[in-house]
mmCIF file of C-alpha atoms in Angstrom:
data_model
loop_
_atom_site.group_PDB
_atom_site.id
_atom_site.type_symbol
_atom_site.label_atom_id
_atom_site.label_comp_id
_atom_site.label_asym_id
_atom_site.label_seq_id
_atom_site.Cartn_x
_atom_site.Cartn_y
_atom_site.Cartn_z
ATOM 1 C CA MET A 1 76.565 168.114 18.519
ATOM 2 C CA VAL A 2 77.508 171.171 20.090
ATOM 3 C CA ASN A 3 74.767 173.212 22.048
ATOM 4 C CA TYR A 4 75.278 176.797 20.922
ATOM 5 C CA SER A 5 72.680 178.231 23.170
ATOM 6 C CA LYS A 6 74.666 176.857 26.419
ATOM 7 C CA VAL A 7 78.232 177.807 25.064
ATOM 8 C CA TRP A 8 76.631 181.317 24.399
ATOM 9 C CA GLY A 9 75.035 181.581 27.774
ATOM 10 C CA LYS A 10 78.318 180.776 29.369
ATOM 11 C CA CYS A 11 80.300 183.072 27.387
ATOM 12 C CA PHE A 12 77.647 185.860 28.374
ATOM 13 C CA VAL A 13 77.977 184.969 31.967
ATOM 14 C CA ALA A 14 81.954 185.161 31.636
ATOM 15 C CA SER A 15 81.826 188.431 29.588
ATOM 16 C CA ILE A 16 79.659 190.124 32.638
ATOM 17 C CA ILE A 17 81.725 188.538 35.242
ATOM 18 C CA LEU A 18 85.089 190.349 33.431
ATOM 19 C CA PHE A 19 83.357 193.397 32.917
ATOM 20 C CA VAL A 20 82.259 193.924 36.536
ATOM 21 C CA ALA A 21 86.024 192.921 37.476
ATOM 22 C CA VAL A 22 87.489 195.561 35.030
ATOM 23 C CA GLN A 23 84.982 198.154 36.210
ATOM 24 C CA PHE A 24 85.792 197.352 40.021
ATOM 25 C CA GLN A 25 89.427 197.712 39.220
ATOM 26 C CA ALA A 26 88.986 201.121 37.478
ATOM 27 C CA GLY A 27 86.983 202.202 40.224
ATOM 28 C CA THR A 28 83.810 202.746 38.618
ATOM 29 C CA ILE A 29 81.591 200.350 40.728
ATOM 30 C CA PHE A 30 81.232 202.176 43.951
ATOM 31 C CA ALA A 31 79.436 201.814 47.511
ATOM 32 C CA LEU A 32 77.248 205.036 47.140
ATOM 33 C CA HIS A 33 73.401 204.521 46.922
ATOM 34 C CA SER A 34 70.866 207.150 47.278
ATOM 35 C CA SER A 35 69.338 205.059 50.213
ATOM 36 C CA ASP A 36 72.610 205.179 52.260
ATOM 37 C CA ALA A 37 72.124 206.884 55.729
ATOM 38 C CA LYS A 38 73.745 210.415 55.339
ATOM 39 C CA MET A 39 73.953 213.758 56.918
ATOM 40 C CA ALA A 40 73.666 217.151 55.126
ATOM 41 C CA VAL A 41 76.401 219.596 54.414
ATOM 42 C CA TYR A 42 75.813 223.150 55.136
ATOM 43 C CA ASP A 43 77.745 226.433 53.717
ATOM 44 C CA VAL A 44 77.889 229.261 56.412
ATOM 45 C CA LYS A 45 76.422 232.412 54.862
ATOM 46 C CA THR A 46 77.127 234.996 57.766
ATOM 47 C CA SER A 47 80.199 236.222 59.572
ATOM 48 C CA GLY A 48 80.934 235.397 63.111
ATOM 49 C CA LEU A 49 78.213 232.592 63.589
ATOM 50 C CA ASN A 50 78.299 230.962 67.367
ATOM 51 C CA VAL A 51 78.414 227.302 67.959
ATOM 52 C CA ARG A 52 77.160 226.623 71.661
ATOM 53 C CA SER A 53 76.954 223.831 73.742
ATOM 54 C CA GLY A 54 73.215 223.612 73.652
ATOM 55 C CA PRO A 55 69.933 225.128 71.438
ATOM 56 C CA GLY A 56 69.677 228.491 72.850
ATOM 57 C CA THR A 57 71.481 231.641 73.904
ATOM 58 C CA SER A 58 72.041 230.676 77.518
ATOM 59 C CA TYR A 59 74.397 227.960 76.597
ATOM 60 C CA PRO A 60 77.901 228.922 76.459
ATOM 61 C CA ILE A 61 79.754 229.664 73.146
ATOM 62 C CA ILE A 62 82.249 226.709 72.577
ATOM 63 C CA ALA A 63 83.473 228.012 69.174
ATOM 64 C CA GLN A 64 82.741 230.783 66.299
ATOM 65 C CA VAL A 65 82.784 230.007 62.579
ATOM 66 C CA SER A 66 83.027 232.649 59.662
ATOM 67 C CA LEU A 67 81.456 232.938 56.259
ATOM 68 C CA GLY A 68 82.209 230.079 54.147
ATOM 69 C CA THR A 69 82.442 227.751 56.888
ATOM 70 C CA ASP A 70 81.259 224.087 56.186
ATOM 71 C CA LEU A 71 79.275 222.613 59.020
ATOM 72 C CA VAL A 72 77.738 218.843 58.923
ATOM 73 C CA ASN A 73 74.563 218.204 60.313
ATOM 74 C CA TYR A 74 74.501 215.777 63.158
ATOM 75 C CA ALA A 75 72.344 212.722 62.165
ATOM 76 C CA PRO A 76 73.141 209.580 64.003
ATOM 77 C CA ASN A 77 72.483 206.470 61.658
ATOM 78 C CA GLY A 78 71.439 209.111 58.948
ATOM 79 C CA VAL A 79 68.368 210.023 60.953
ATOM 80 C CA SER A 80 68.384 213.886 61.730
ATOM 81 C CA PRO A 81 67.092 214.789 65.095
ATOM 82 C CA GLY A 82 65.493 218.068 63.245
ATOM 83 C CA SER A 83 65.723 221.349 64.825
ATOM 84 C CA THR A 84 64.687 222.859 68.294
ATOM 85 C CA THR A 85 63.169 225.971 68.627
ATOM 86 C CA ALA A 86 64.596 228.609 71.442
ATOM 87 C CA ASP A 87 65.357 232.415 71.883
ATOM 88 C CA ASN A 88 63.582 233.193 68.438
ATOM 89 C CA GLN A 89 65.676 231.003 66.718
ATOM 90 C CA GLU A 90 65.797 227.384 65.050
ATOM 91 C CA TRP A 91 68.903 225.510 66.376
ATOM 92 C CA LYS A 92 70.482 222.553 64.609
ATOM 93 C CA ARG A 93 73.313 220.150 65.977
ATOM 94 C CA ILE A 94 76.180 220.230 63.755
ATOM 95 C CA TYR A 95 79.773 219.146 63.414
ATOM 96 C CA TYR A 96 81.959 222.133 62.990
ATOM 97 C CA PRO A 97 85.857 222.267 61.828
ATOM 98 C CA ASN A 98 88.326 222.365 64.735
ATOM 99 C CA ALA A 99 91.717 222.937 63.523
ATOM 100 C CA SER A 100 93.187 221.717 66.667
ATOM 101 C CA ILE A 101 91.445 218.264 65.887
ATOM 102 C CA GLY A 102 91.806 218.410 61.753
ATOM 103 C CA TYR A 103 88.729 216.618 60.821
ATOM 104 C CA TYR A 104 85.088 216.383 61.943
ATOM 105 C CA ALA A 105 84.513 214.668 64.966
ATOM 106 C CA ASN A 106 82.459 214.260 67.875
ATOM 107 C CA ALA A 107 84.706 216.341 69.883
ATOM 108 C CA ALA A 108 83.868 219.267 67.652
ATOM 109 C CA LEU A 109 80.036 219.032 67.951
ATOM 110 C CA GLY A 110 77.574 221.860 69.010
ATOM 111 C CA TRP A 111 74.373 223.698 68.359
ATOM 112 C CA SER A 112 74.115 226.542 65.934
ATOM 113 C CA ALA A 113 71.239 228.901 65.065
ATOM 114 C CA TRP A 114 69.871 227.786 61.754
ATOM 115 C CA TYR A 115 67.555 230.680 61.262
ATOM 116 C CA ASN A 116 65.439 233.216 63.140
ATOM 117 C CA THR A 117 61.678 232.717 63.605
ATOM 118 C CA VAL A 118 60.440 236.124 64.313
ATOM 119 C CA GLY A 119 60.695 238.711 61.664
ATOM 120 C CA PRO A 120 61.787 238.177 58.188
ATOM 121 C CA THR A 121 63.692 234.928 58.146
ATOM 122 C CA VAL A 122 67.099 234.982 57.454
ATOM 123 C CA PHE A 123 69.290 231.747 57.303
ATOM 124 C CA ASN A 124 72.842 231.694 58.869
ATOM 125 C CA TYR A 125 73.560 228.434 56.657
ATOM 126 C CA HIS A 126 72.145 226.803 53.702
ATOM 127 C CA ASP A 127 72.467 223.431 51.893
ATOM 128 C CA ALA A 128 75.628 222.975 49.663
ATOM 129 C CA TYR A 129 75.464 221.611 46.345
ATOM 130 C CA VAL A 130 79.200 221.149 45.123
ATOM 131 C CA ALA A 131 82.280 221.399 46.735
ATOM 132 C CA LYS A 132 85.776 222.350 45.462
ATOM 133 C CA THR A 133 89.167 220.586 46.658
ATOM 134 C CA SER A 134 91.218 223.058 48.910
ATOM 135 C CA ARG A 135 94.152 220.860 48.483
ATOM 136 C CA SER A 136 95.381 217.674 46.426
ATOM 137 C CA THR A 137 93.401 214.707 47.736
ATOM 138 C CA TRP A 138 91.853 211.384 46.978
ATOM 139 C CA LEU A 139 88.337 210.120 45.935
ATOM 140 C CA TYR A 140 87.681 206.978 47.853
ATOM 141 C CA ASN A 141 85.392 203.846 47.328
ATOM 142 C CA GLY A 142 84.557 203.296 51.276
ATOM 143 C CA ALA A 143 83.884 205.638 54.013
ATOM 144 C CA GLN A 144 83.590 203.343 57.091
ATOM 145 C CA PRO A 145 85.349 203.206 59.410
ATOM 146 C CA ASN A 146 87.530 205.677 58.074
ATOM 147 C CA LEU A 147 88.309 206.718 54.197
ATOM 148 C CA GLY A 148 89.493 203.732 52.320
ATOM 149 C CA ASN A 149 90.214 202.114 48.820
ATOM 150 C CA PRO A 150 91.327 205.132 46.890
ATOM 151 C CA ILE A 151 90.083 205.420 43.405
ATOM 152 C CA LYS A 152 92.070 208.157 42.097
ATOM 153 C CA SER A 153 93.877 211.273 43.189
ATOM 154 C CA LEU A 154 92.631 215.139 42.570
ATOM 155 C CA PRO A 155 94.142 218.093 42.280
ATOM 156 C CA ALA A 156 93.550 221.356 44.528
ATOM 157 C CA ASN A 157 90.743 223.848 43.403
ATOM 158 C CA TYR A 158 88.837 220.812 41.447
ATOM 159 C CA TYR A 159 85.327 220.879 41.399
ATOM 160 C CA LEU A 160 83.035 218.080 42.371
ATOM 161 C CA GLN A 161 79.315 217.390 42.194
ATOM 162 C CA ASN A 162 76.882 216.183 44.941
ATOM 163 C CA PHE A 163 75.787 212.482 44.495
ATOM 164 C CA ASP A 164 72.664 213.316 46.519
ATOM 165 C CA PRO A 165 70.061 216.117 45.780
ATOM 166 C CA GLN A 166 72.563 218.081 48.193
ATOM 167 C CA LEU A 167 75.903 217.474 49.415
ATOM 168 C CA HIS A 168 75.926 214.998 52.026
ATOM 169 C CA ALA A 169 78.413 213.323 54.449
ATOM 170 C CA ASP A 170 78.204 209.498 55.387
ATOM 171 C CA ALA A 171 76.352 209.010 58.253
ATOM 172 C CA TYR A 172 78.750 207.227 60.116
ATOM 173 C CA ASN A 173 81.968 209.242 59.026
ATOM 174 C CA PRO A 174 81.032 213.209 58.859
ATOM 175 C CA ASN A 175 84.513 213.321 57.096
ATOM 176 C CA ALA A 176 83.402 211.311 54.217
ATOM 177 C CA TRP A 177 81.579 213.592 51.727
ATOM 178 C CA ARG A 178 79.433 211.833 48.670
ATOM 179 C CA VAL A 179 80.414 213.233 45.406
ATOM 180 C CA ILE A 180 80.708 212.831 41.800
ATOM 181 C CA ASP A 181 83.608 213.736 39.346
ATOM 182 C CA PHE A 182 81.710 215.264 36.767
ATOM 183 C CA GLN A 183 84.774 216.581 35.145
ATOM 184 C CA GLY A 184 86.244 213.458 34.928
ATOM 185 C CA ASN A 185 84.701 210.121 33.910
ATOM 186 C CA MET A 186 81.894 210.298 36.471
ATOM 187 C CA ASP A 187 83.524 208.377 39.418
ATOM 188 C CA LYS A 188 81.511 208.446 42.589
ATOM 189 C CA GLY A 189 82.873 208.206 45.899
ATOM 190 C CA TYR A 190 83.909 209.806 49.220
ATOM 191 C CA VAL A 191 86.174 212.703 49.542
ATOM 192 C CA ASN A 192 87.542 213.788 52.756
ATOM 193 C CA GLY A 193 85.366 216.791 53.839
ATOM 194 C CA TRP A 194 88.349 218.675 55.477
ATOM 195 C CA ASP A 195 89.902 218.725 51.993
ATOM 196 C CA LEU A 196 86.896 220.515 50.351
ATOM 197 C CA LYS A 197 85.081 223.667 50.156
ATOM 198 C CA ALA A 198 81.279 223.622 49.892
ATOM 199 C CA GLU A 199 79.549 225.667 47.732
#
């Protein structure tokens, strides 16, 4: 006599395995989790923002970024060291874009004034929530050590939603920005921040 409960149980397990395999191939099973270590992405709201070698105006200027530039908060292992107060301003350590390098890197790491601590508060940069591709690029499933396992290609001028409450990068790769393709089939993954414009 056939034990139908065992047959149905095996069929159910096989169907789950098949579903997961198909979804993985389609790129909809992803490595992003809300508990992952991550770093905030900021959008610069002022022109001519100085990046310095340390937190304060006495430190030398090592770069200058313009209105609309994207910065990534330095947060090793996903733990932000917070900000530092100096010279009537609050300072954050950030990755900044350096065209000679071509990606966010430790070689382009400095300090920039986040907001003033005297008088009416004016923020030099804000959290970002969406990003638009500045050129055609890829949505990836993996972030470390480099972006890998492409899910699909994305055209230029294509909007992506933040995966987290704000736009974040992977804590171990500041180029791997965590996004959702809300215009497509809600694929989640990483896009090279160098190919994006945060808003």
